[in-house]
Structure formats: structure tokens, C-alpha cells
XYZ file of C-alpha atoms in Angstrom:
380
model
C -58.688 -30.456 97.521
C -60.230 -27.558 95.614
C -59.087 -27.651 91.984
C -61.187 -24.686 90.866
C -59.163 -22.158 88.882
C -58.842 -18.562 89.989
C -60.365 -15.836 87.843
C -56.911 -14.927 86.527
C -56.069 -18.548 85.690
C -59.349 -18.995 83.859
C -58.608 -15.878 81.843
C -55.215 -17.325 80.897
C -56.811 -20.583 79.746
C -59.459 -18.739 77.749
C -56.888 -16.534 76.015
C -54.724 -19.508 75.004
C -57.780 -21.468 73.836
C -58.846 -18.537 71.653
C -55.334 -18.250 70.242
C -55.236 -21.959 69.407
C -58.598 -21.733 67.667
C -57.722 -18.651 65.624
C -53.955 -18.894 65.058
C -52.837 -22.464 65.653
C -55.409 -25.142 64.781
C -54.288 -28.736 64.374
C -54.031 -28.237 60.614
C -51.051 -25.922 61.171
C -49.202 -28.747 62.882
C -50.193 -31.210 60.172
C -48.783 -28.940 57.459
C -45.718 -27.975 59.514
C -44.418 -31.539 59.564
C -43.197 -31.035 56.009
C -40.847 -28.217 57.087
C -37.366 -28.547 58.590
C -38.168 -26.586 61.742
C -41.890 -27.498 62.149
C -42.593 -24.626 64.552
C -43.007 -20.948 63.692
C -40.770 -18.158 64.949
C -43.646 -15.724 64.400
C -45.947 -17.777 66.642
C -43.134 -18.089 69.205
C -42.764 -14.310 69.219
C -46.512 -13.896 69.702
C -46.364 -16.228 72.694
C -43.637 -14.022 74.122
C -45.662 -10.873 73.496
C -48.654 -12.407 75.306
C -46.438 -13.150 78.307
C -46.916 -16.924 78.169
C -43.205 -17.731 77.888
C -42.428 -15.735 81.023
C -45.453 -16.502 83.139
C -43.517 -18.569 85.707
C -40.387 -16.385 85.786
C -39.782 -13.424 88.128
C -40.428 -9.889 86.972
C -36.769 -8.852 87.264
C -35.872 -11.031 84.254
C -38.900 -9.985 82.225
C -41.375 -12.548 83.519
C -44.777 -12.177 85.124
C -44.058 -13.792 88.486
C -46.642 -16.549 88.227
C -46.389 -20.194 89.248
C -45.541 -23.518 87.655
C -49.263 -24.289 87.747
C -49.976 -21.221 85.607
C -47.459 -22.513 83.081
C -49.001 -25.996 83.190
C -52.428 -24.569 82.374
C -50.960 -22.881 79.301
C -49.357 -26.163 78.235
C -52.667 -27.965 78.643
C -54.349 -25.593 76.205
C -51.421 -25.726 73.787
C -51.689 -29.511 73.850
C -55.288 -29.356 72.671
C -54.098 -27.673 69.484
C -50.891 -29.711 69.068
C -48.948 -26.433 69.021
C -45.403 -27.489 68.012
C -43.510 -24.569 69.562
C -40.662 -25.671 71.908
C -42.326 -24.646 75.176
C -41.079 -27.575 77.267
C -37.416 -27.657 76.130
C -36.972 -23.896 75.968
C -39.107 -22.543 78.815
C -39.481 -25.404 81.304
C -36.102 -27.117 80.975
C -33.417 -24.702 79.782
C -35.211 -21.555 80.932
C -35.791 -22.977 84.386
C -32.134 -23.932 84.755
C -30.909 -20.490 83.711
C -33.372 -18.810 86.045
C -32.279 -20.964 88.986
C -28.523 -20.978 88.434
C -27.593 -18.299 85.914
C -25.636 -15.146 86.587
C -27.187 -11.789 85.819
C -25.183 -11.678 82.597
C -26.398 -15.137 81.537
C -30.003 -14.239 82.270
C -29.663 -11.034 80.265
C -28.087 -12.848 77.340
C -30.340 -15.901 77.182
C -33.329 -15.880 79.534
C -34.838 -12.449 78.925
C -34.710 -12.739 75.096
C -36.253 -16.213 75.364
C -39.083 -14.853 77.513
C -39.674 -12.175 74.870
C -39.809 -14.804 72.121
C -36.638 -13.653 70.386
C -34.703 -16.903 70.779
C -35.249 -20.530 71.773
C -33.212 -22.933 73.863
C -32.664 -26.657 74.400
C -31.458 -28.900 77.219
C -28.940 -31.503 76.036
C -28.630 -34.188 78.702
C -29.433 -37.658 77.297
C -26.805 -39.968 75.804
C -27.047 -43.249 73.922
C -26.292 -45.353 76.976
C -27.894 -43.242 79.697
C -31.596 -44.218 79.412
C -33.242 -42.410 82.383
C -30.108 -42.133 84.531
C -29.225 -38.505 85.195
C -25.692 -39.422 86.313
C -24.664 -41.528 83.302
C -22.606 -39.063 81.269
C -19.638 -39.574 78.932
C -19.574 -36.081 77.427
C -16.517 -34.379 78.908
C -15.578 -30.785 79.606
C -11.826 -30.411 80.122
C -10.647 -27.192 81.696
C -7.716 -25.432 80.080
C -6.895 -22.115 81.690
C -10.084 -20.051 81.669
C -11.761 -22.205 79.018
C -13.561 -25.541 78.790
C -13.301 -27.939 75.861
C -16.376 -30.128 75.314
C -16.298 -33.504 73.571
C -19.075 -36.066 73.268
C -22.572 -36.594 71.932
C -26.116 -35.912 73.120
C -29.143 -37.662 71.617
C -32.833 -36.860 71.154
C -32.304 -33.233 72.146
C -35.712 -31.535 72.117
C -35.516 -28.437 69.897
C -31.836 -29.195 69.372
C -32.273 -28.753 65.633
C -33.425 -25.127 65.946
C -32.200 -23.786 69.305
C -30.142 -20.608 69.409
C -28.293 -21.979 72.438
C -28.076 -25.229 74.379
C -27.762 -25.991 78.076
C -25.368 -28.952 77.971
C -24.570 -31.510 80.663
C -20.890 -32.440 80.637
C -18.577 -34.199 83.043
C -15.815 -32.081 84.555
C -14.642 -34.792 86.966
C -15.383 -38.331 88.143
C -16.326 -41.501 86.335
C -19.198 -42.265 83.950
C -21.852 -43.039 86.584
C -20.781 -40.620 89.316
C -23.415 -38.166 90.504
C -20.667 -35.757 91.459
C -18.648 -34.056 88.744
C -21.494 -33.048 86.409
C -21.598 -29.452 85.186
C -23.881 -27.343 83.004
C -22.666 -25.173 80.135
C -24.348 -22.619 77.893
C -23.243 -23.362 74.344
C -24.293 -21.208 71.362
C -26.045 -23.120 68.613
C -23.453 -21.991 66.077
C -20.385 -22.827 68.179
C -17.372 -24.076 66.248
C -17.099 -27.863 66.456
C -20.794 -28.388 67.229
C -22.799 -30.445 64.739
C -26.571 -30.812 64.998
C -28.246 -33.610 63.060
C -32.001 -33.189 62.785
C -34.047 -36.334 63.480
C -37.763 -36.813 62.772
C -39.827 -38.344 65.558
C -42.872 -40.599 65.291
C -45.052 -37.717 66.506
C -44.054 -35.391 63.660
C -41.791 -33.265 65.855
C -38.069 -32.948 65.292
C -35.226 -33.494 67.726
C -31.477 -33.548 67.181
C -28.302 -35.447 67.848
C -25.607 -33.010 68.970
C -21.949 -33.856 68.464
C -19.270 -31.870 70.287
C -15.787 -32.002 68.815
C -13.419 -29.762 70.772
C -16.120 -27.163 71.336
C -14.436 -24.414 73.329
C -16.352 -22.106 75.662
C -15.192 -19.555 78.196
C -15.581 -19.761 81.954
C -18.590 -17.456 81.638
C -20.447 -20.329 79.926
C -20.473 -22.400 83.131
C -24.012 -22.455 84.509
C -24.023 -22.922 88.259
C -21.208 -24.495 90.303
C -18.672 -26.708 88.592
C -19.270 -30.367 89.352
C -22.468 -29.798 91.333
C -25.229 -29.992 88.728
C -26.789 -33.354 89.628
C -29.583 -31.919 91.774
C -30.352 -29.224 89.200
C -30.607 -31.828 86.434
C -33.003 -33.997 88.456
C -35.211 -31.019 89.261
C -35.270 -29.901 85.618
C -36.308 -33.348 84.393
C -39.019 -33.586 87.051
C -40.360 -30.240 85.889
C -40.231 -31.574 82.341
C -42.231 -34.643 83.386
C -44.871 -32.462 85.063
C -45.021 -30.291 81.943
C -45.407 -33.380 79.729
C -48.373 -34.442 81.874
C -49.938 -30.999 81.384
C -49.526 -31.079 77.614
C -50.747 -34.677 77.531
C -53.815 -33.795 79.607
C -54.899 -31.314 76.972
C -54.543 -33.966 74.302
C -56.501 -36.569 76.257
C -59.334 -34.113 76.796
C -59.353 -33.326 73.087
C -59.373 -37.023 72.149
C -62.353 -37.552 74.444
C -64.181 -34.582 72.931
C -63.498 -35.780 69.392
C -64.685 -39.287 70.235
C -67.915 -38.160 71.884
C -68.659 -35.902 68.925
C -68.014 -38.791 66.525
C -70.378 -41.055 68.481
C -73.083 -38.420 68.101
C -72.621 -38.189 64.332
C -71.742 -41.691 63.067
C -74.704 -43.827 62.042
C -74.948 -47.596 61.888
C -78.058 -49.689 61.318
C -79.930 -46.437 60.803
C -79.167 -44.978 64.267
C -76.425 -42.912 65.867
C -73.833 -45.248 67.343
C -73.782 -43.060 70.452
C -77.157 -44.566 71.322
C -75.534 -47.983 71.879
C -75.218 -48.557 75.597
C -71.910 -50.427 75.324
C -70.307 -47.458 73.595
C -71.766 -45.062 76.145
C -70.078 -47.120 78.868
C -66.745 -46.871 77.023
C -67.099 -43.105 76.745
C -67.960 -42.860 80.454
C -64.863 -44.880 81.371
C -62.752 -42.629 79.139
C -64.159 -39.580 80.930
C -63.210 -41.066 84.310
C -59.619 -41.685 83.210
C -59.303 -38.161 81.793
C -60.441 -36.750 85.124
C -57.912 -38.895 86.992
C -55.190 -37.618 84.677
C -56.364 -34.070 85.319
C -56.192 -34.454 89.087
C -52.751 -36.049 89.158
C -51.459 -33.485 86.650
C -52.610 -30.591 88.834
C -51.032 -32.141 91.919
C -47.770 -32.625 90.026
C -47.793 -28.998 88.885
C -48.606 -27.736 92.383
C -45.665 -29.703 93.820
C -43.130 -29.206 91.018
C -40.971 -26.940 93.184
C -41.516 -28.654 96.555
C -38.993 -30.758 98.487
C -37.502 -33.684 96.600
C -39.596 -36.484 98.139
C -42.940 -34.711 97.714
C -42.079 -33.573 94.207
C -41.001 -37.019 93.064
C -44.038 -38.732 94.557
C -46.617 -36.495 92.892
C -44.843 -36.263 89.552
C -44.249 -40.002 89.296
C -47.915 -40.656 90.125
C -48.997 -38.242 87.385
C -46.614 -39.754 84.853
C -47.887 -43.273 85.529
C -51.489 -42.123 85.239
C -50.738 -40.388 81.940
C -49.225 -43.619 80.651
C -51.753 -46.137 81.965
C -55.006 -44.181 82.181
C -53.997 -42.177 79.154
C -53.445 -45.351 77.165
C -56.996 -46.467 77.957
C -58.302 -43.194 76.542
C -56.105 -43.397 73.466
C -56.859 -46.988 72.495
C -60.592 -46.530 72.959
C -60.582 -43.273 70.997
C -58.949 -45.121 68.097
C -61.263 -48.124 68.432
C -64.467 -46.097 68.625
C -63.461 -44.137 65.534
C -62.893 -47.381 63.677
C -60.392 -47.713 60.841
C -60.344 -43.994 60.051
C -58.918 -43.329 63.513
C -55.458 -44.395 62.393
C -55.421 -42.352 59.186
C -53.398 -39.179 58.913
C -56.472 -37.207 57.930
C -58.047 -37.816 61.344
C -56.792 -35.590 64.170
C -57.189 -38.329 66.756
C -54.262 -40.223 65.215
C -51.993 -37.193 65.561
C -52.802 -36.886 69.257
C -52.182 -40.609 69.676
C -48.649 -40.365 68.258
C -47.705 -37.329 70.302
C -48.957 -38.957 73.494
C -46.867 -42.046 72.838
C -43.786 -39.824 72.800
C -44.833 -37.875 75.911
C -45.285 -41.142 77.801
C -41.614 -41.953 77.289
C -40.168 -38.494 77.900
C -38.526 -37.930 81.291
C -39.228 -41.479 82.422
C -41.778 -44.036 81.261
C -44.324 -45.789 83.492
C -41.919 -48.542 84.591
C -39.302 -45.988 85.589
C -41.729 -43.915 87.627
C -43.366 -46.922 89.291
C -39.912 -48.003 90.421
C -39.066 -44.548 91.682
C -42.366 -44.221 93.528
C -41.815 -47.575 95.222
C -38.333 -46.521 96.339
C -39.553 -43.392 98.149
C -39.617 -43.418 101.947
C -42.873 -44.632 103.482
C -44.105 -46.569 100.437
C -44.298 -49.942 102.225
C -45.161 -48.648 105.683
């Protein structure tokens, strides 16, 4: 398969790379960890002005009409600079759901301003007991007249601490593990009865625990059909997994680049350590794993909107490669840097921590191996 980028795609990558170099180097992320929000609304607005937030959305809602692959290429470049802006939760997850299932009014209220960089969103789906099950939901939405009353809790909500609005999964019927009966709701971030508790992650990012205590929303807040959101949730999380692979690919490439540069500079016994054949072999093996991650990531992005079986196969393969092959790159990058590789002053340690989080988001390696094995034709 030809993985060469088109002229337009290469221009997109070059523009994001230049932006990262000039406006969002890794040092910005390092300093931003001390703030409550970590990401910058000014940078988010610039991303909207450049068209990056709307690249995969249709023109009628303010987008550019590109593809998921175009968006993945942007995420890859953002990953190289550890840009902390909520691209995955706001654009890929919540934005994708609103684009697919929202009414014209909902798109006007939430999607178009998000594309322009004027607001950010989150997707609140995970609960304490749910692990990677999309059906396991205890948060309820009871209908009273033309309103819904939400009660429950969502955990580890990406961008939940700063989002202007949340796409929330709640159960309108059925039992805890039923696939049927799940619905999506658009809930303003300042809704009465909603409490967001900011939580710091190991990667320096912030997430939130959201608690809903009699949060009342109108019927116009229902996103898509009542009780029929299971398929939409699964698709959104698969897109999130593909996006995580794209961001992670950028980080792996950067870790490889940093390691090779270090091998060229560090001296031991009066010579550059990059001249040691054993270390050259390690670097070559790291390069091979990065290329494997690149190929599986591109296939996942190309198939992110295909039929369920094809989508799940390619995305699970990419997620496993990011976890296993990516781990090889990470551990060797740390080892070849020596003790300084784990210090906060070294960028390689920051990439390491973020990649550990990405490996667990939207299904870890064990989850995706199991899913891949369950697909039709695996044992034929």
C-alpha cells in the first residue's frame, strides 16, 4: 500500500510542525503543568483559525471537509510537541458525536463554535466499575415530561475540568449491562447540580470526575435517538483509539530522534557512544518499531469510518502495536539516555509518561488483543 502523503497533506504537516516549533515547544507543556487548566485558550483559538479543529468536518458546519486521516496527521505533529490542547476529547470524541447525531440547532450551538476554537467539549462515558465496557452504565436519565433528570458519576473525563459542555452517556432504560437503553445528552459545563473535580494525571494532563445530582436538561439536549446510543459510543471510542495512536506515533518518532541525537553527542571512553555497534543495533530496532507503529496507525486512520469489523480489526492492531512496539521504543530511549532519561528536565521522560497514558486510553493491549481474536475469521 502506498503511504505517501498528498501535496496537501504534506502542507498540513509542515504547517503544524512550524507552529509547534514556534508557538508550542515542549517547554510550554512543562510550564503549563503548574496551571489548573494546563492548555491555552489562545492556542486553541489559533488552531481553530488555522482550520485544524474542523479539518474532518463538513463545510456546512464550518469545517473543511477533509478526512479522519487528515486529522490524524495533525495529531501526529501535535504529539511531537506534547501540545496539551484537548484535541481528542473535544474534536474526535464529542465533536464527532455531535456531527454524526446532532440536530442543526445542536451543531450551531456546540459544533461550529468548537470548530472555530471558541469553546471546548468533553465526552463523559467511563464509570468506576465499567473498565472498557461501553454498555456498563449506572448513570441514569429519568424522563419527566419534556425534561430529563441525570444522576450518577463519570470518571477520568478528558477535558472534563475545562469543557464548556459535555456529551454524557446516561441510561434511559434497561439494566446496568444492557447495550440497549443508553442515550447521549449535551450538558452545559455550568449546569445546576453538576460538580467537576479536577484530577491530575501521571502525564501532567488533567481530567475530571463529574458528579450529576438531579441535573435537569430539556428534550433538546438529547443527542441522537433515545436508548439507541450503543453503536455511536463504540464508534466514538474506536475513533479515539485511532487518534491516540496518531498522537502516540508523533511521540515515538520524537523519542527516537532525541535518542539518536543523544547517541551522537554523548561521549564515553573518549568516543561518541553512537559509535558502539551494540547501541547502533538498539537504535535500528527502535527505528523498525516506529515504522511499524506508523504503518498500523495509518491503516487505523484510513479505516476509522469503515464497517464495524474492518474498523475494529485495524484499530485494535494499531493499539496493540502502540503498546508493545511503542514500549520497546520507550524503554530503550530511557535506557540509552541513562539516568538523566527519567529526570523531569529531560523531554524524553515527558513523552514516556504521556505514552503510558495513551496506551491505556480506549482499551489497553490485552483488551484489543481479545477483541481482535473475537473478530470473524481470526482462527480460519
